[in-house]
Short mmCIF file of N, CA and C in Angstrom, two decimals:
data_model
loop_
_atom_site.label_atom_id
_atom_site.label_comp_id
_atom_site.label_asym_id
_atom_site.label_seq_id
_atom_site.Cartn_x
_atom_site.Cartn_y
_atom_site.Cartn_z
N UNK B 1 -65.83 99.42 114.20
CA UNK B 1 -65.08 98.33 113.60
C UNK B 1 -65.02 97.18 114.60
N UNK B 2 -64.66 95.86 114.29
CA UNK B 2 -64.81 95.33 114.81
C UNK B 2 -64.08 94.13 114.66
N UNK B 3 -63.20 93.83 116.22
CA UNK B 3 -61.95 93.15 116.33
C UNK B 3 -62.31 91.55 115.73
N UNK B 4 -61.27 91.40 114.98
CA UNK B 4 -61.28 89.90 113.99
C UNK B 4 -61.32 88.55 115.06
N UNK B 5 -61.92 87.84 114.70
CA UNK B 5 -61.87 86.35 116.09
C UNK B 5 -61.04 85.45 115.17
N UNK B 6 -59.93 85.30 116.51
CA UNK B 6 -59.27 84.43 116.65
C UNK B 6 -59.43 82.98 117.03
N UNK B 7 -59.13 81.94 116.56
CA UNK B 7 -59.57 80.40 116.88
C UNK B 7 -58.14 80.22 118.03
N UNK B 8 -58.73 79.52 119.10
CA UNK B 8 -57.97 79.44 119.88
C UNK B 8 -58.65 77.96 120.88
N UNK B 9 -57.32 77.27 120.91
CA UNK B 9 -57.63 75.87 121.53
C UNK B 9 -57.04 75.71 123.14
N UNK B 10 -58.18 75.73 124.14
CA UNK B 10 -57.54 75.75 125.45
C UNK B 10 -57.53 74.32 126.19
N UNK B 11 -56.40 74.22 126.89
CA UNK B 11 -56.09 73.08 127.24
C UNK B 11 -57.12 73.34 128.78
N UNK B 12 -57.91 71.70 129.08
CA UNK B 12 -58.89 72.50 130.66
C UNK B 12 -58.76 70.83 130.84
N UNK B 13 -59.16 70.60 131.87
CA UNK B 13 -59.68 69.23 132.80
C UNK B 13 -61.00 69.08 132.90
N UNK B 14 -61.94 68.40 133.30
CA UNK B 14 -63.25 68.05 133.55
C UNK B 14 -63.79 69.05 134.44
N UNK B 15 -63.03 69.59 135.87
CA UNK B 15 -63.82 70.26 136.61
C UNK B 15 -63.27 71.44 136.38
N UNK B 16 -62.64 72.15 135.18
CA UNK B 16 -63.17 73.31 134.71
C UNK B 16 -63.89 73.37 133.75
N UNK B 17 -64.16 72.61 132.90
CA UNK B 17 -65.66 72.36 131.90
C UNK B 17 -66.83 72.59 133.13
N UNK B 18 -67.14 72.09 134.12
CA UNK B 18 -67.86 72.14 135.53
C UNK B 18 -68.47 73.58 135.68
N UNK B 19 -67.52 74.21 135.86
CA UNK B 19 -67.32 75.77 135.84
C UNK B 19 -67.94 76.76 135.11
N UNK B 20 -67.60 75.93 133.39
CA UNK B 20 -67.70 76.80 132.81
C UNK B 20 -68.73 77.69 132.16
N UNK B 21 -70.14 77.41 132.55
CA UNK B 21 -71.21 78.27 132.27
C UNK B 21 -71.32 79.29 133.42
N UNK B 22 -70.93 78.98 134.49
CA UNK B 22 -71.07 79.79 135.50
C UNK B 22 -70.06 81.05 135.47
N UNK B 23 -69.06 80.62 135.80
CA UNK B 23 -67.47 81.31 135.83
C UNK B 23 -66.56 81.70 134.27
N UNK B 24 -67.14 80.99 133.30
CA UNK B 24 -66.30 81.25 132.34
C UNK B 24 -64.87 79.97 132.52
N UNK B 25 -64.28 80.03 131.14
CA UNK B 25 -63.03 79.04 131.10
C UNK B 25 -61.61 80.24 131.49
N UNK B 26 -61.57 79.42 133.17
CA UNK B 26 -60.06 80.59 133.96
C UNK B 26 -59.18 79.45 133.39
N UNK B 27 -58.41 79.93 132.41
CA UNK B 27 -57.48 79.64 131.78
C UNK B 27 -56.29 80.70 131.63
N UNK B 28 -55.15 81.43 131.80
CA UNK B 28 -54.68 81.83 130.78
C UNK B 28 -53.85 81.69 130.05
N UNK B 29 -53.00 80.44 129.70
CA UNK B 29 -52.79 79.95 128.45
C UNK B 29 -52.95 79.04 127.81
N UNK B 30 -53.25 79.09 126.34
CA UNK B 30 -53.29 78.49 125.11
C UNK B 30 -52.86 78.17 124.24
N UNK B 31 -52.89 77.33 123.12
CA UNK B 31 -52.67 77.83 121.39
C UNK B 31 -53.69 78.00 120.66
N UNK B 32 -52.68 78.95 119.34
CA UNK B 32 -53.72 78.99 118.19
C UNK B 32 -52.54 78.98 117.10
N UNK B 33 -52.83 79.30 115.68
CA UNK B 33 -51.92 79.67 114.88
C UNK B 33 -51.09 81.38 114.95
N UNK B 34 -50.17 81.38 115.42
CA UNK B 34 -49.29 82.10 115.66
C UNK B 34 -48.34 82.46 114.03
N UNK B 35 -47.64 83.76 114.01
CA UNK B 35 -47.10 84.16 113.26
C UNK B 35 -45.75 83.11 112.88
N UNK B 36 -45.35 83.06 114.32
CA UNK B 36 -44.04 82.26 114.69
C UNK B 36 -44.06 80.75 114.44
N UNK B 37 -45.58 80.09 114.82
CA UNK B 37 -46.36 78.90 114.15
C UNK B 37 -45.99 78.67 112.20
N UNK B 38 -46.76 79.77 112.12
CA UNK B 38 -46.69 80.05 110.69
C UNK B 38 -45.32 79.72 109.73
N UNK B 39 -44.26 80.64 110.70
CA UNK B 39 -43.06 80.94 109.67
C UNK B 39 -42.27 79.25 109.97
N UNK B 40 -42.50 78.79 111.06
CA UNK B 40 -41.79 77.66 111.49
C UNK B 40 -42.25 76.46 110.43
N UNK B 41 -43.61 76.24 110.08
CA UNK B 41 -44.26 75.18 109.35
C UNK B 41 -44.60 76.25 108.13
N UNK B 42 -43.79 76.28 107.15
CA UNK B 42 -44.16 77.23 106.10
C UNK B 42 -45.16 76.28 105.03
N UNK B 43 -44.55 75.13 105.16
CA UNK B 43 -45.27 74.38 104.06
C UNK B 43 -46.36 73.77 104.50
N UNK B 44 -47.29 74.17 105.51
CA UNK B 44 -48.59 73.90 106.18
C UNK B 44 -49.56 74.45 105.81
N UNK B 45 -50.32 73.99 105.38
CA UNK B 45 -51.84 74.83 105.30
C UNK B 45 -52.46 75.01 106.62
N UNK B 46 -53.72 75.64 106.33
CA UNK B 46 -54.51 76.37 107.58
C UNK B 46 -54.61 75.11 109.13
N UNK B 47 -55.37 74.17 107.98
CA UNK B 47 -55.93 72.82 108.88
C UNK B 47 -54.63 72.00 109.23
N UNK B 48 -53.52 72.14 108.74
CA UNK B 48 -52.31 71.44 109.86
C UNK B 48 -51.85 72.18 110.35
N UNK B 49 -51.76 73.60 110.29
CA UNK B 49 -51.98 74.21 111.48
C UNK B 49 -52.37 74.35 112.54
N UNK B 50 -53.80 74.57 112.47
CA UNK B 50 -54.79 74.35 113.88
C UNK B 50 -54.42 72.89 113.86
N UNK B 51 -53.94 72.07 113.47
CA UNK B 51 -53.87 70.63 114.27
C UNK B 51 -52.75 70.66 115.22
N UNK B 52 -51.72 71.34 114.19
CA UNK B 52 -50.22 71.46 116.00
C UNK B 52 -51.00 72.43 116.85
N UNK B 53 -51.23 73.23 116.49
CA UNK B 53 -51.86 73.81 117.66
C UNK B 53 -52.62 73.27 119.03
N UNK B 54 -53.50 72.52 118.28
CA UNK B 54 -54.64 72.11 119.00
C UNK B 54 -53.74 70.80 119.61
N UNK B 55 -53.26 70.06 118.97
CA UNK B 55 -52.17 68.68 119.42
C UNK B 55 -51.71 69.32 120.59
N UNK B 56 -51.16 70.80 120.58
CA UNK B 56 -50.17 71.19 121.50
C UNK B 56 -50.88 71.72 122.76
N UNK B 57 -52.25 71.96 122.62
CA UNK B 57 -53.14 71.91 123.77
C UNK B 57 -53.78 70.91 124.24
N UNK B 58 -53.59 69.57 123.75
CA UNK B 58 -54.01 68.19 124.29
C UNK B 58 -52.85 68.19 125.01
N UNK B 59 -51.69 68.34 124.84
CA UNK B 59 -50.23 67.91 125.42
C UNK B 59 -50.44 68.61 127.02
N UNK B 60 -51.07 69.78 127.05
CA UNK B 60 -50.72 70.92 127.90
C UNK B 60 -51.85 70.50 128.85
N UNK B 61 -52.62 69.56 128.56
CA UNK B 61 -54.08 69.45 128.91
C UNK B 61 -53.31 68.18 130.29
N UNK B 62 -52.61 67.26 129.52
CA UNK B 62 -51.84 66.25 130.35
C UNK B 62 -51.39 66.90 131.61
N UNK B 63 -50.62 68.65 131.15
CA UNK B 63 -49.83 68.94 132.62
C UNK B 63 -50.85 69.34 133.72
N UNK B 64 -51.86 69.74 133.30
CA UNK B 64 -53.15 69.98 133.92
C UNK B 64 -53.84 68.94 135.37
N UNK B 65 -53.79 67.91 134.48
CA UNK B 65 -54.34 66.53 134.85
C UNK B 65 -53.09 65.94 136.19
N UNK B 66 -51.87 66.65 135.90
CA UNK B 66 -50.84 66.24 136.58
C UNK B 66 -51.37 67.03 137.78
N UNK B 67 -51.19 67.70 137.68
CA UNK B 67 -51.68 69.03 139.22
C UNK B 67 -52.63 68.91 139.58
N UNK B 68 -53.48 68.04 138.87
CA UNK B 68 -55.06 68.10 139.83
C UNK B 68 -55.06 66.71 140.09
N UNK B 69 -55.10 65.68 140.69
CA UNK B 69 -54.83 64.52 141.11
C UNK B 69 -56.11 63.78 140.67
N UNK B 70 -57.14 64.72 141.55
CA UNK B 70 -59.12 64.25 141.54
C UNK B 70 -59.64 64.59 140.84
N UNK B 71 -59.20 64.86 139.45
CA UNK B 71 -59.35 65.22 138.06
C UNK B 71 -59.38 64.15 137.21
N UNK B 72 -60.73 63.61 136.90
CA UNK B 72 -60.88 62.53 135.83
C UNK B 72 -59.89 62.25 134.36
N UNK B 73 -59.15 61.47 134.19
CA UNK B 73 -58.17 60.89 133.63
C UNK B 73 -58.64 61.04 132.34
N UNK B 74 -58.71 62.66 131.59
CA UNK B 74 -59.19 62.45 130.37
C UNK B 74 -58.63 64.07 130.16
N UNK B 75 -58.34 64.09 129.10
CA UNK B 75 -57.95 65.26 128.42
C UNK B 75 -58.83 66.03 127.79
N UNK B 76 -59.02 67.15 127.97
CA UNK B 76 -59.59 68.51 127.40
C UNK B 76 -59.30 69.22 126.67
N UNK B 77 -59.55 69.62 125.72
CA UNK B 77 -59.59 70.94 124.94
C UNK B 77 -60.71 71.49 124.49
N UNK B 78 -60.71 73.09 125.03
CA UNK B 78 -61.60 73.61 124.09
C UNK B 78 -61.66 74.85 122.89
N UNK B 79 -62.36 74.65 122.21
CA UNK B 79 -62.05 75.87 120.59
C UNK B 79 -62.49 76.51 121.04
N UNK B 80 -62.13 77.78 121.16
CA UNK B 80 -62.95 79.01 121.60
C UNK B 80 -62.97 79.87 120.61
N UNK B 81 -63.15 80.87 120.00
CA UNK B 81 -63.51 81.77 119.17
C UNK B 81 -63.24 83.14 119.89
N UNK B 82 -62.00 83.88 119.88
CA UNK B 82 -62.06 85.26 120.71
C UNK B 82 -61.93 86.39 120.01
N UNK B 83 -62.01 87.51 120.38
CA UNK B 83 -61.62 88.60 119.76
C UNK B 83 -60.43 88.59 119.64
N UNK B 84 -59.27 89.13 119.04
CA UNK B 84 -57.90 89.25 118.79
C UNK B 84 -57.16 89.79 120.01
N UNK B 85 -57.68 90.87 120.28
CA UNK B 85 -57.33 91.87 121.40
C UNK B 85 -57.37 90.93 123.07
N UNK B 86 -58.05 89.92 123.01
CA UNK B 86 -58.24 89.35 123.80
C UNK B 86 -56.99 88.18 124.06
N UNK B 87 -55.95 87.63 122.82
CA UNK B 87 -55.16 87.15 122.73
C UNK B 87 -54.42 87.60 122.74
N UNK B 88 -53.24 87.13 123.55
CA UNK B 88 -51.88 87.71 123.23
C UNK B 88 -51.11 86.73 123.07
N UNK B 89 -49.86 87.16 122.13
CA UNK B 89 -48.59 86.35 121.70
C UNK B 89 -47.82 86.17 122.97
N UNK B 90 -46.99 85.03 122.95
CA UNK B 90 -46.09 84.76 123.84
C UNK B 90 -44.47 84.76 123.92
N UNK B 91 -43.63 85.40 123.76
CA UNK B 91 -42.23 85.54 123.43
C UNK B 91 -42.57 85.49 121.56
N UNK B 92 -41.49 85.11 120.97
CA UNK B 92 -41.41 85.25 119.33
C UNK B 92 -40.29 83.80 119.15
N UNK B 93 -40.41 82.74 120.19
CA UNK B 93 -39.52 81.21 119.40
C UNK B 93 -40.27 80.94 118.29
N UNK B 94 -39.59 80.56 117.48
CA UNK B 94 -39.65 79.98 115.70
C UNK B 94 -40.52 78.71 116.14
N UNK B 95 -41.72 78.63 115.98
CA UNK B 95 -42.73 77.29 115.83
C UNK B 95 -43.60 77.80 117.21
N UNK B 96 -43.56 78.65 117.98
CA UNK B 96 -44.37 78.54 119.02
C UNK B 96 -45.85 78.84 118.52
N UNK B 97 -46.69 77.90 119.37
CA UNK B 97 -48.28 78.47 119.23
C UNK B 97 -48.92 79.05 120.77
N UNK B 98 -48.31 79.13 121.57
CA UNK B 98 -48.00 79.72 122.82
C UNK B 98 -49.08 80.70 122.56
N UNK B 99 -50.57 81.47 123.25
CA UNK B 99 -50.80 82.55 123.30
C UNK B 99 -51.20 82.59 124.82
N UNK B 100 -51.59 83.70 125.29
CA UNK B 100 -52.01 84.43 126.58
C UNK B 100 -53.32 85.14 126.12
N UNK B 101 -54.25 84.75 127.39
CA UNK B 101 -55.55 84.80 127.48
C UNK B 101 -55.97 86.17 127.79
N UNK B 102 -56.36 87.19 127.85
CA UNK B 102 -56.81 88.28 128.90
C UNK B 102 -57.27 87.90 130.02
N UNK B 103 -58.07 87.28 130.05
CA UNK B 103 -59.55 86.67 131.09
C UNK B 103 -60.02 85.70 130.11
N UNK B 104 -61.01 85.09 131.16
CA UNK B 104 -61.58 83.84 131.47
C UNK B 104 -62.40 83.91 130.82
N UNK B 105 -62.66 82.75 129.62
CA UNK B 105 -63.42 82.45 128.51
C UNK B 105 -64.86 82.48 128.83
N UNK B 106 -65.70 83.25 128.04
CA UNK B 106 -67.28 82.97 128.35
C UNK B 106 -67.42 82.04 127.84
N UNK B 107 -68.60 81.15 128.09
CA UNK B 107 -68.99 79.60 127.58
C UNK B 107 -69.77 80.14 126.05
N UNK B 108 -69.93 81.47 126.09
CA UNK B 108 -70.61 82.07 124.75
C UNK B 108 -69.46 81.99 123.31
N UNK B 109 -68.00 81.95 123.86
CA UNK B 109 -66.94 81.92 123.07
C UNK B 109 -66.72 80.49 122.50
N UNK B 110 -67.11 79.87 123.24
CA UNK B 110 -66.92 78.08 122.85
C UNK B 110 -67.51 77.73 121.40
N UNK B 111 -66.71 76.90 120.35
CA UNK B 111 -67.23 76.71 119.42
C UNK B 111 -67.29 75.21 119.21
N UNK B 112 -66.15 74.59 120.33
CA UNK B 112 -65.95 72.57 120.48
C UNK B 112 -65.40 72.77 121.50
N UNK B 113 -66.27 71.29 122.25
CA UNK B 113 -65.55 70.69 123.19
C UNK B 113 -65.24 69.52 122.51
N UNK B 114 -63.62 68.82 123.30
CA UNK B 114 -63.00 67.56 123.00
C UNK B 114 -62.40 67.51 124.07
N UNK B 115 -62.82 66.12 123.95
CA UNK B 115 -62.59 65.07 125.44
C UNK B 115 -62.22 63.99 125.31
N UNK B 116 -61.66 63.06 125.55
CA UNK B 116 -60.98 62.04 125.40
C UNK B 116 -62.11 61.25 125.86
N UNK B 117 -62.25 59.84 125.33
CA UNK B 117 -63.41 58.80 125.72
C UNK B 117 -62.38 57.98 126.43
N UNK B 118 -63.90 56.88 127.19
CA UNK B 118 -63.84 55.86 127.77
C UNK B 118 -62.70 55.45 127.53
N UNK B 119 -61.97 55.30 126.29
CA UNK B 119 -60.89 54.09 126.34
C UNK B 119 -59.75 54.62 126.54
N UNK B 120 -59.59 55.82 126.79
CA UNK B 120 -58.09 56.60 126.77
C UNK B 120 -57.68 57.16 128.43
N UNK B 121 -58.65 56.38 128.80
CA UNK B 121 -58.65 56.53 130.48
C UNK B 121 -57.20 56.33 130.77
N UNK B 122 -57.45 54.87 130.71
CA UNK B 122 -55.58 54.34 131.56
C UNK B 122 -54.71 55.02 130.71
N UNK B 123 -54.50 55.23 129.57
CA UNK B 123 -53.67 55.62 129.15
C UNK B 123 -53.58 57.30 129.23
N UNK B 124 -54.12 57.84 128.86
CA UNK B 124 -54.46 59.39 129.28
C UNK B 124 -53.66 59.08 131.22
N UNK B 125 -53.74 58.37 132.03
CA UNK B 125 -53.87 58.80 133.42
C UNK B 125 -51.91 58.12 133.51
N UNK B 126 -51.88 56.87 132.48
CA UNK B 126 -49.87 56.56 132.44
C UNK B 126 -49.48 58.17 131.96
N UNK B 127 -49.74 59.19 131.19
CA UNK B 127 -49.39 59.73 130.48
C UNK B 127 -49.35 60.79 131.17
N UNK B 128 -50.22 61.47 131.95
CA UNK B 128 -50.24 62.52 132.97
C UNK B 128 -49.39 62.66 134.00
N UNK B 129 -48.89 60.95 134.78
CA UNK B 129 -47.83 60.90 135.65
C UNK B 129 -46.54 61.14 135.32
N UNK B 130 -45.85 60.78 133.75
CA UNK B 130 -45.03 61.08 133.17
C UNK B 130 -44.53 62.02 132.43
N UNK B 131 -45.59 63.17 132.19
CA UNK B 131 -45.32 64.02 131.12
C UNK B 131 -44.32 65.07 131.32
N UNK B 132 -44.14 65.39 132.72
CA UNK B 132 -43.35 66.34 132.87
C UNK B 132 -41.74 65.83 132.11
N UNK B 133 -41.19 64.47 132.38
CA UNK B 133 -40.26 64.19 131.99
C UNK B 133 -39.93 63.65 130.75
N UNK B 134 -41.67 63.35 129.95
CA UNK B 134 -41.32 63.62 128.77
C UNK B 134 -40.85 64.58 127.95
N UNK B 135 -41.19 65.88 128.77
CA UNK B 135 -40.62 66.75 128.24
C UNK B 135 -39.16 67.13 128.51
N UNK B 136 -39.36 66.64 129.28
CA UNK B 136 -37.54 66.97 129.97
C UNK B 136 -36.69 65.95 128.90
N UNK B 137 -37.04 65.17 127.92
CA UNK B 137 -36.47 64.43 126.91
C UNK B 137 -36.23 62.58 127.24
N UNK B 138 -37.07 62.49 128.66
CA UNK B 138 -36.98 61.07 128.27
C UNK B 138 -37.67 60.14 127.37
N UNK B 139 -37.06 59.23 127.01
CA UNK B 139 -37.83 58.67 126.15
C UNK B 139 -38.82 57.67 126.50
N UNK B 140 -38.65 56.46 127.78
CA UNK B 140 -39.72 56.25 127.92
C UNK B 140 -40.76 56.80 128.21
N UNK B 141 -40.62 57.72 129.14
CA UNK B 141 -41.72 58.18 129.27
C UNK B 141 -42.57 58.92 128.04
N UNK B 142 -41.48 59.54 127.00
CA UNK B 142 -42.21 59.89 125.91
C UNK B 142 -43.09 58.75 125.33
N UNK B 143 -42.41 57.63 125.30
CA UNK B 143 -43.49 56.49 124.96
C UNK B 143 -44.68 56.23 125.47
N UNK B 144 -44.85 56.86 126.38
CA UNK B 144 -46.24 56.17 127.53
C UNK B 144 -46.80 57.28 127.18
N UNK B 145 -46.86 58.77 126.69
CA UNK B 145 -47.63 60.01 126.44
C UNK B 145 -47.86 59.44 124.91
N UNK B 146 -46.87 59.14 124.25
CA UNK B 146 -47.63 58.86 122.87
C UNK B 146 -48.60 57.87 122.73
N UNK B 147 -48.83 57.54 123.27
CA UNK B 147 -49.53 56.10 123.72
C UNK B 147 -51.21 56.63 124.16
N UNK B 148 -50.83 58.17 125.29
CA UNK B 148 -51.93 59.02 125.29
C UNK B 148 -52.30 59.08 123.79
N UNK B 149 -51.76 60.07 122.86
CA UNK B 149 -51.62 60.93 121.89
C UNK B 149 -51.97 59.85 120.84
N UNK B 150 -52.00 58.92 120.87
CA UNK B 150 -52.94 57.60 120.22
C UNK B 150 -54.47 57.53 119.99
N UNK B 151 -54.82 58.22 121.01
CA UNK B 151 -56.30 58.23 121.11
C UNK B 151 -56.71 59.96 120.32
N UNK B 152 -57.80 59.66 119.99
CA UNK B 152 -58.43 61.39 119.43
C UNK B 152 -59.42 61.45 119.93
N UNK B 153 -59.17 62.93 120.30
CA UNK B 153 -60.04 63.18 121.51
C UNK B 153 -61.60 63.62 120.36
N UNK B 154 -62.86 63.64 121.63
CA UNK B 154 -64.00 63.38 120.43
C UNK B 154 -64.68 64.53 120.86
N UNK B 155 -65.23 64.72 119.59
CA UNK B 155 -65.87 66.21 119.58
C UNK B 155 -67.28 66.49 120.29
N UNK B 156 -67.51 67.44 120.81
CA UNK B 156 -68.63 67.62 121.38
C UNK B 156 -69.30 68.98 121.12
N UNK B 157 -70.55 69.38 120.71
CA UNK B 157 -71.33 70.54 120.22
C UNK B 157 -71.04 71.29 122.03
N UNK B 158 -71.09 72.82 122.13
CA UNK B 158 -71.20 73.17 123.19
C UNK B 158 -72.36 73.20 123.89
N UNK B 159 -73.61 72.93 122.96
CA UNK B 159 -74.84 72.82 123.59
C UNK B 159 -74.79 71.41 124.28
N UNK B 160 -74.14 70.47 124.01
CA UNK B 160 -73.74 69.06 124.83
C UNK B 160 -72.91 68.95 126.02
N UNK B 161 -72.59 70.43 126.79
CA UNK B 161 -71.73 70.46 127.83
C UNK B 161 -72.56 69.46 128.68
N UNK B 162 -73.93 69.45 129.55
CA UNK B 162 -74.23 68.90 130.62
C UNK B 162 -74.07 67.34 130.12
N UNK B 163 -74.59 66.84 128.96
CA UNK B 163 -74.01 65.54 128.75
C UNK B 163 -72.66 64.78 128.57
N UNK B 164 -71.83 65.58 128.32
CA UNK B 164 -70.67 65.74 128.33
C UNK B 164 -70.06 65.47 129.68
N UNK B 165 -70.23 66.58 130.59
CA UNK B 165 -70.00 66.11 131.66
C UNK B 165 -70.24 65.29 133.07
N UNK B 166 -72.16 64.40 132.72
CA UNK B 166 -72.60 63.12 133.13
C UNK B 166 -71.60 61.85 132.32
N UNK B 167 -70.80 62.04 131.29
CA UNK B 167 -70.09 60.83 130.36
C UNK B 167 -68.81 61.15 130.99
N UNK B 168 -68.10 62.19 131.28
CA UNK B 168 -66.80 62.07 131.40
C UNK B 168 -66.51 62.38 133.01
N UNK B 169 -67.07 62.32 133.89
CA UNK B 169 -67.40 62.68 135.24
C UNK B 169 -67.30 61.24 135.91
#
């Protein structure tokens, strides 16, 4: 038998895309659609689902960008495709899409890369310095992340990693 794949959106930076044919995506946490996802947004279908989800790994992608300084000013996510067993849930809060990774994504699991373009530079890089305290509930600074969260990040085939990362490098 054979374990069901899970869609799962990981928040990464540029120089772990770098990595990732070699080493795999060392990540271990994510979102996906969660049970707790589910019951929280009842009146959601599948596809606004995976959109908080995936929204909520662009967000996570910002705290990323915060900790790595020499990390190109652009946000990451990638879809990965895993086995179930390979995911795990994270506590049970009402709306979380929170999961836990086992190990480090093969680049064979990748189904999209998304990356933020050229124009979401400055703003992607106001948004990274502030995010921690957007979350902490300020509001300007929430303003300067939405301002990130303005831009959509653009899709990329995984066979387009090396071009991908000559454009966003």
């Amino acid at each position: 038998m054979t374990d069901e794949l899970v869609r799962v959106y990981v928040p990464a930076t540029v120089p772990m895309l770098a990595r990732l044919r070699a080493d795999g995506l060392g990540a271990t946490e994510a979102h996906a659609v969660t049970p707790e996802l589910r019951e929280w947004y009842a009146e959601g279908d599948e596809e606004e689902l995976e959109y908080v989800a995936f929204t909520r790994a662009a967000q996570d992608a910002l705290l990323l960008l915060r900790s790595d300084p020499d990390a190109p000013r652009r946000r990451v996510v990638v879809s990965v495709d895993l086995p179930a067993g390979a995911v795990g849930r994270v506590g049970g809060e009402l709306g979380s899409s929170a999961v836990r990774l086992a190990g480090a994504v093969p680049v064979g699991a990748v189904a999209a890369l998304h990356v933020d373009g050229a124009e979401a530079v400055d703003d992607v890089a106001a948004a990274a310095e502030v995010v921690a305290e957007a979350q902490a509930g300020d509001p300007d600074a929430q303003f300067t992340v939405d301002g990130a969260e303005d831009h959509e990040l653009e899709w990329y085939d995984p066979t387009e990693l090396d071009v991908l990362l000559r454009e966003a490098s």
